[in-house]
XYZ file of C-alpha atoms in Angstrom:
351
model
C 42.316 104.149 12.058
C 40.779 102.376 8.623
C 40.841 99.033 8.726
C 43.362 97.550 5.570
C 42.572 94.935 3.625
C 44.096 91.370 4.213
C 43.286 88.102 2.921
C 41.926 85.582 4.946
C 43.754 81.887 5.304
C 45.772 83.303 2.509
C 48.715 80.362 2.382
C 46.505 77.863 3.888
C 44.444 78.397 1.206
C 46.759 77.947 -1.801
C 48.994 74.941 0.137
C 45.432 73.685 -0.146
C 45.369 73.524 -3.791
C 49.068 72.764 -5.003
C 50.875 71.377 -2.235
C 51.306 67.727 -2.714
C 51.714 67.813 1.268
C 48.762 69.141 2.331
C 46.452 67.131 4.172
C 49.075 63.963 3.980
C 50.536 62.215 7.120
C 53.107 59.972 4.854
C 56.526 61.657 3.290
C 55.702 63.672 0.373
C 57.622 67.076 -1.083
C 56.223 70.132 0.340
C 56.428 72.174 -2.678
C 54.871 71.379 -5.963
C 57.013 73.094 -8.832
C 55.578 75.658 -10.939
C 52.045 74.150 -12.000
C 50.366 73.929 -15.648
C 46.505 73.388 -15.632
C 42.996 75.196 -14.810
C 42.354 77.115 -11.607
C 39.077 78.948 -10.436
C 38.756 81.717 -8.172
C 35.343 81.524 -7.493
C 35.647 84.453 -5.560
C 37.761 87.278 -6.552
C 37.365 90.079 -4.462
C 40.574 91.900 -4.204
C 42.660 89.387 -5.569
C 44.857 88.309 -2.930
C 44.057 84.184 -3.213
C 44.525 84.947 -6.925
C 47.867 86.582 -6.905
C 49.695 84.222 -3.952
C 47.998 81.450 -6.579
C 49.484 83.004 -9.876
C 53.005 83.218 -8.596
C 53.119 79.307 -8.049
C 51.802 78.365 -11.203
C 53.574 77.812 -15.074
C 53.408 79.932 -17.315
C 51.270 77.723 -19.440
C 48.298 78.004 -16.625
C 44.981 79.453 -16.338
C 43.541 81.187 -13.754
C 39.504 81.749 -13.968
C 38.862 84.449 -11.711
C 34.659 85.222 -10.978
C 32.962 87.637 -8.971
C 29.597 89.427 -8.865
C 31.119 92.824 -7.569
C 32.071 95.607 -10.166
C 34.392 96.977 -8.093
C 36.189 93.528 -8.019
C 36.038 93.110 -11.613
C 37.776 96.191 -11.966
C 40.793 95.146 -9.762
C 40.484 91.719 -11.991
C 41.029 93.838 -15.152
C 43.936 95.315 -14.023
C 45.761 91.991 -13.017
C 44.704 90.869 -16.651
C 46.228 93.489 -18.045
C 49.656 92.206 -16.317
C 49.055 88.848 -16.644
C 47.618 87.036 -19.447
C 47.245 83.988 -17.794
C 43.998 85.279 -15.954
C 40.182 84.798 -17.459
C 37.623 87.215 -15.493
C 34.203 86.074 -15.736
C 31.574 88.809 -14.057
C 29.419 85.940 -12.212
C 28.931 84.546 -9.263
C 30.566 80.909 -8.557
C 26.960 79.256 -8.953
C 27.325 79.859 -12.908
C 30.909 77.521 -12.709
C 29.588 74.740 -14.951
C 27.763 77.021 -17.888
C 31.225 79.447 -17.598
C 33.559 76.178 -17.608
C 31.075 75.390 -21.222
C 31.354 78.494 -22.598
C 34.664 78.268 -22.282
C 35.153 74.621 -23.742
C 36.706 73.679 -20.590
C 35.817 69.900 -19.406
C 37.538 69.420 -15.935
C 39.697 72.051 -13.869
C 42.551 71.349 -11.724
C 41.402 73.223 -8.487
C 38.607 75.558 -7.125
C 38.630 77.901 -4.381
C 35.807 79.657 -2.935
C 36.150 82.095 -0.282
C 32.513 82.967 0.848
C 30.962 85.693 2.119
C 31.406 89.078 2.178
C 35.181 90.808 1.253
C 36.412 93.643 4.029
C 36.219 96.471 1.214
C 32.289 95.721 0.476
C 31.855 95.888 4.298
C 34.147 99.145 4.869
C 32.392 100.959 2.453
C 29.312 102.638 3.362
C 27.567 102.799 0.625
C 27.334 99.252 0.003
C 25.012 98.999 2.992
C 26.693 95.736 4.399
C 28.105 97.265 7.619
C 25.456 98.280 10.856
C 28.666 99.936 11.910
C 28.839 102.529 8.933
C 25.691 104.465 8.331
C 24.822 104.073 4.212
C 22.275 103.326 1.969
C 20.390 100.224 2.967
C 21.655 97.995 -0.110
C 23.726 94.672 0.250
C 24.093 93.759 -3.104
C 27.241 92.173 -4.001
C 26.399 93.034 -7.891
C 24.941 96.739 -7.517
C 23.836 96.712 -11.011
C 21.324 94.190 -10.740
C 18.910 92.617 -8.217
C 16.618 94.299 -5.574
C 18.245 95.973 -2.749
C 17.885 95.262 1.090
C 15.533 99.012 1.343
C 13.571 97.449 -1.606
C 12.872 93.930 0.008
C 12.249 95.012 3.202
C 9.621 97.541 2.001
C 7.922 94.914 0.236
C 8.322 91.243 1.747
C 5.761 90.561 4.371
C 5.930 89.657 7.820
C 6.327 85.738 7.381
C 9.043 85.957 5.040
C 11.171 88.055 7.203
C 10.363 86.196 10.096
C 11.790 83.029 8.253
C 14.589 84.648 6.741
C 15.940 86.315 10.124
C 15.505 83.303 11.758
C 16.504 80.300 9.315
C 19.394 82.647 7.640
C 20.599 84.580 11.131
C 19.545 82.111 13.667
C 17.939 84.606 15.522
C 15.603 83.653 18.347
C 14.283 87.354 18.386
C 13.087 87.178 14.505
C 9.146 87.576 14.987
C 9.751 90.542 16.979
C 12.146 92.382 14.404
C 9.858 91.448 11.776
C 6.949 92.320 13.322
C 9.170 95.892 14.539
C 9.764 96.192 10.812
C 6.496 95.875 9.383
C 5.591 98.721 11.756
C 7.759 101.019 11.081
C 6.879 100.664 7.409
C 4.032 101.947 7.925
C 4.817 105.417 8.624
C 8.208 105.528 6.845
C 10.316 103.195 4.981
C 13.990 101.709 6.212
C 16.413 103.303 3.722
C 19.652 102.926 5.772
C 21.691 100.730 7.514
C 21.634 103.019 10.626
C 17.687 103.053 11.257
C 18.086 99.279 10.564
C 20.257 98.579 13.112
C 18.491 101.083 15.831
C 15.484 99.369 14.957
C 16.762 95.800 15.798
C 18.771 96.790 19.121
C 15.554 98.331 19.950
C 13.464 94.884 19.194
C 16.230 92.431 20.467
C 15.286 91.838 24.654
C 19.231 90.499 25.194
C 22.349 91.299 23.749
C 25.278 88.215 23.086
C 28.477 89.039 24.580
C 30.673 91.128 22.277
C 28.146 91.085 19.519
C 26.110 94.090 18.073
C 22.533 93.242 18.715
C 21.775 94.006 14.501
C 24.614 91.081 13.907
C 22.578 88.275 13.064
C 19.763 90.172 11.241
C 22.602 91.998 8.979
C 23.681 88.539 7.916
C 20.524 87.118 7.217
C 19.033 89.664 5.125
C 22.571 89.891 2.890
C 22.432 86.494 2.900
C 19.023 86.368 1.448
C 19.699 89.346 -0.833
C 22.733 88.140 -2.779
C 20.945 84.069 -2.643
C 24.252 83.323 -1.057
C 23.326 79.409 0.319
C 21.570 78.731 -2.833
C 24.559 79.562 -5.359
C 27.013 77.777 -3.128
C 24.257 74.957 -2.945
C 24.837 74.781 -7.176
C 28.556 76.017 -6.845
C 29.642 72.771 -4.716
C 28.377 69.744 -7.315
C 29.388 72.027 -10.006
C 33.052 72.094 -8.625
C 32.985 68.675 -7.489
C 32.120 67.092 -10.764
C 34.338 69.372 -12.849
C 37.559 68.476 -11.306
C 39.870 66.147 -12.709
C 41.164 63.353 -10.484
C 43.814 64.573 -7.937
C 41.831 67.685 -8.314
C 40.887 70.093 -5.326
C 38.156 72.191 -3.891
C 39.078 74.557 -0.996
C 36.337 76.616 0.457
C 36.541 79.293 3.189
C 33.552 79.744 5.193
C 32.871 82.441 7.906
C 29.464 81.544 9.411
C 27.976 78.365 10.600
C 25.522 77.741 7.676
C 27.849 77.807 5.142
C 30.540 75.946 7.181
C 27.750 72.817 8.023
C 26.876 73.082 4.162
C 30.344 72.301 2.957
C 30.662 69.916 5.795
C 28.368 67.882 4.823
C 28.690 67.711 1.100
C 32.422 66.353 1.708
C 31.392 64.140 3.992
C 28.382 62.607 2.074
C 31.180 62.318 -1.380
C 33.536 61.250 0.874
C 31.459 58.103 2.514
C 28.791 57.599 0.118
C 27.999 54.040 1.432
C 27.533 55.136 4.734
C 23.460 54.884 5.195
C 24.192 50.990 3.741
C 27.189 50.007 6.042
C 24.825 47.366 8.336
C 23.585 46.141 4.872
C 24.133 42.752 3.753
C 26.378 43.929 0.750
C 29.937 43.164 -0.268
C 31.913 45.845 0.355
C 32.996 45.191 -3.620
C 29.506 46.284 -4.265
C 29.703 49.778 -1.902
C 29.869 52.912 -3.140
C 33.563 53.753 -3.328
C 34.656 57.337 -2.465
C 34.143 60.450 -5.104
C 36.791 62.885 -2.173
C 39.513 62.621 -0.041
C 39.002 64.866 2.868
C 42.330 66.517 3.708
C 41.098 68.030 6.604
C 40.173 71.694 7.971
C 42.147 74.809 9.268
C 41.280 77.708 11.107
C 43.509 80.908 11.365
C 46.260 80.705 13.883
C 46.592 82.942 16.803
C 48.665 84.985 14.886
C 46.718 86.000 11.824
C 43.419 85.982 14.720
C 45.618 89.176 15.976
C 46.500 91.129 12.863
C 43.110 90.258 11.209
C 40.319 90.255 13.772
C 37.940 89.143 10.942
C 40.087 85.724 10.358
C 38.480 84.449 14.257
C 35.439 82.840 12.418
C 36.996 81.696 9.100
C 37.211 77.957 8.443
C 38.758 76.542 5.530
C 37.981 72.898 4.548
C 39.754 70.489 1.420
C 38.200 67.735 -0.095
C 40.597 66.458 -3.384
C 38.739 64.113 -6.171
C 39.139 60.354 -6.538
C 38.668 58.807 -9.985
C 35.547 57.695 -9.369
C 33.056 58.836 -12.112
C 30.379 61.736 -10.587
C 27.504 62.631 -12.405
C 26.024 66.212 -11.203
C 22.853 64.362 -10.117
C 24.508 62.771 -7.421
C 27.018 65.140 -6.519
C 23.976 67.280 -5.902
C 22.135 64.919 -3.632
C 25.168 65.935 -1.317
C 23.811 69.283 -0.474
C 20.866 70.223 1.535
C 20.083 73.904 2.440
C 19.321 74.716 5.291
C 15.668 76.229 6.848
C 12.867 76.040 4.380
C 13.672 74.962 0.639
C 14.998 78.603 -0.971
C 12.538 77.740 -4.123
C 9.748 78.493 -1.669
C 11.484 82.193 -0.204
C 11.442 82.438 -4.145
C 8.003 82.397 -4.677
C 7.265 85.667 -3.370
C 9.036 87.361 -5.448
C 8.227 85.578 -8.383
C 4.688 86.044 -7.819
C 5.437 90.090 -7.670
């Protein structure tokens, strides 16, 4: 039976933005009324954050919608063209800041990013995202630009695949799939996801319970392809020092990298005095607080069981003080992990 298409955390996600209770232990109204302001979808996809979001805001509101993917720009256009209220921009999040500028937009009143890869990129074959569905070895979110998985794996050499498999999938077996990929290059060339994914199961000496030997490498070299640490790495200051006070940013991760990223950014704006606290300083003269964590949510048993691919989500809400943040420090709060990406860069650069 085809899998259907549901959004992930998809009330958490907008409670996370408007409702004045979210997050709070003391008495405040569960429902905001009808909001004016600036919203971002940083991530589009098929538009179900978008539309829960739409229906709870004025009809003075604006809703910036972005996304790499044609396909989701096209499901964008024709929410546009029943609601005015909606901006697309055909971007990825990273570009929030120059968008907000071109735009003459100084400070929104929430962001939501919902990273990672949407069920109708994966459940179509020809994307190449899915070791499950035989296709064209691809992975580009934005198919009309960038080099595709076939192309990098054809050319990148055995280091850089090591590091990427192992720093970007966590993969303990990622010298031996490198080193079974460089092989195999050299009497014919990995075109689809299918000889990919033999190829790995046939390199990879154990198998995780439950888990497709391919798994980890499939996410590392999408995750590499599309830069996908690195714009949420310039998509988490940019948010952070573009909301107004009161503001919120509420991002959905799905894998462990991403989830320690945002982790660590809120907590860093959220404590910034912490590597001074045995200092001799009075605490007039600490750092004071640029976030308010509101705290993290998982899917509940029940969504877990109609939407198998809500087990690993994680949604986490930080909500902006007053306290002036320049984009210098609010990117100081973000560290990549594995080796810096402007090195993984230089290999391609140097093509």
């Amino acid at each position: 039976m085809a899998y259907s298409h549901r959004t992930v955390l998809l009330e958490p996600a907008i409670d996370a933005l408007l409702s004045p209770a979210f997050g709070r232990r003391s008495a405040v109204p569960e429902q905001a009324p009808p909001l004016d302001g600036v919203y971002v979808d940083g991530t589009f996809g098929r538009g179900g954050h978008s539309r829960l979001l739409l229906s709870r805001l004025a009809p003075g509101a604006r809703l910036l919608v972005f996304d790499k993917d044609p396909a989701a720009i096209a499901e964008a256009l024709a929410l546009r063209a029943d609601d005015a209220r909606v901006e697309i921009v055909h971007e990825g999040f990273a570009d929030l800041a120059a968008q907000l500028d071109r735009l003459g937009i100084d400070r929104v009143d929430g962001v939501l990013l919902d990273l990672g890869v949407s069920s109708p990129q994966i459940d179509e074959a020809e994307r190449g995202f899915s070791f499950m569905r035989d296709g064209p070895l691809d992975m580009r979110m934005d198919t009309s630009r960038g080099q595709t998985a076939a192309q990098w794996l054809a050319e990148a050499d055995q280091e850089q695949i090591k590091e990427v498999i192992a720093d970007y999938g966590e993969e303990r077996f990622a010298f031996q799939i490198a080193k079974a990929i460089v092989a195999r290059r050299q009497s014919r060339p990995l075109r689809t996801t299918g000889e990919l994914a033999e190829l790995v199961a046939g390199a990879v000496r154990t198998r995780e319970k439950g888990q497709h030997p391919a798994t980890r490498t499939f996410q590392a070299v999408r995750i590499h392809i599309n830069e996908e640490l690195a714009q949420l790495a310039h998509a988490l200051p940019a948010a952070l020092t573009r909301l107004r006070a009161g503001g919120r940013l509420a991002v959905i991760s799905f894998h462990s990298l991403e989830d320690r990223m945002v982790k660590q950014c809120f907590a860093a704006a959220a404590h910034p005095g912490r590597d001074r606290a045995r200092l001799p300083i009075p605490e007039r003269d600490m750092p004071q607080p640029y976030v308010t964590l509101l705290g993290r949510v998982q899917a509940d048993a029940a969504e877990v069981a109609d939407n198998v691919r809500a087990r690993s989500a994680v949604l986490r809400v930080a909500e902006r003080t007053a306290v002036p943040l320049s984009l210098d420090e609010a990117s100081a709060f973000v560290r990549l992990p594995g080796r810096p990406v402007s090195q993984r860069r230089a290999g391609r650069a140097a093509r």
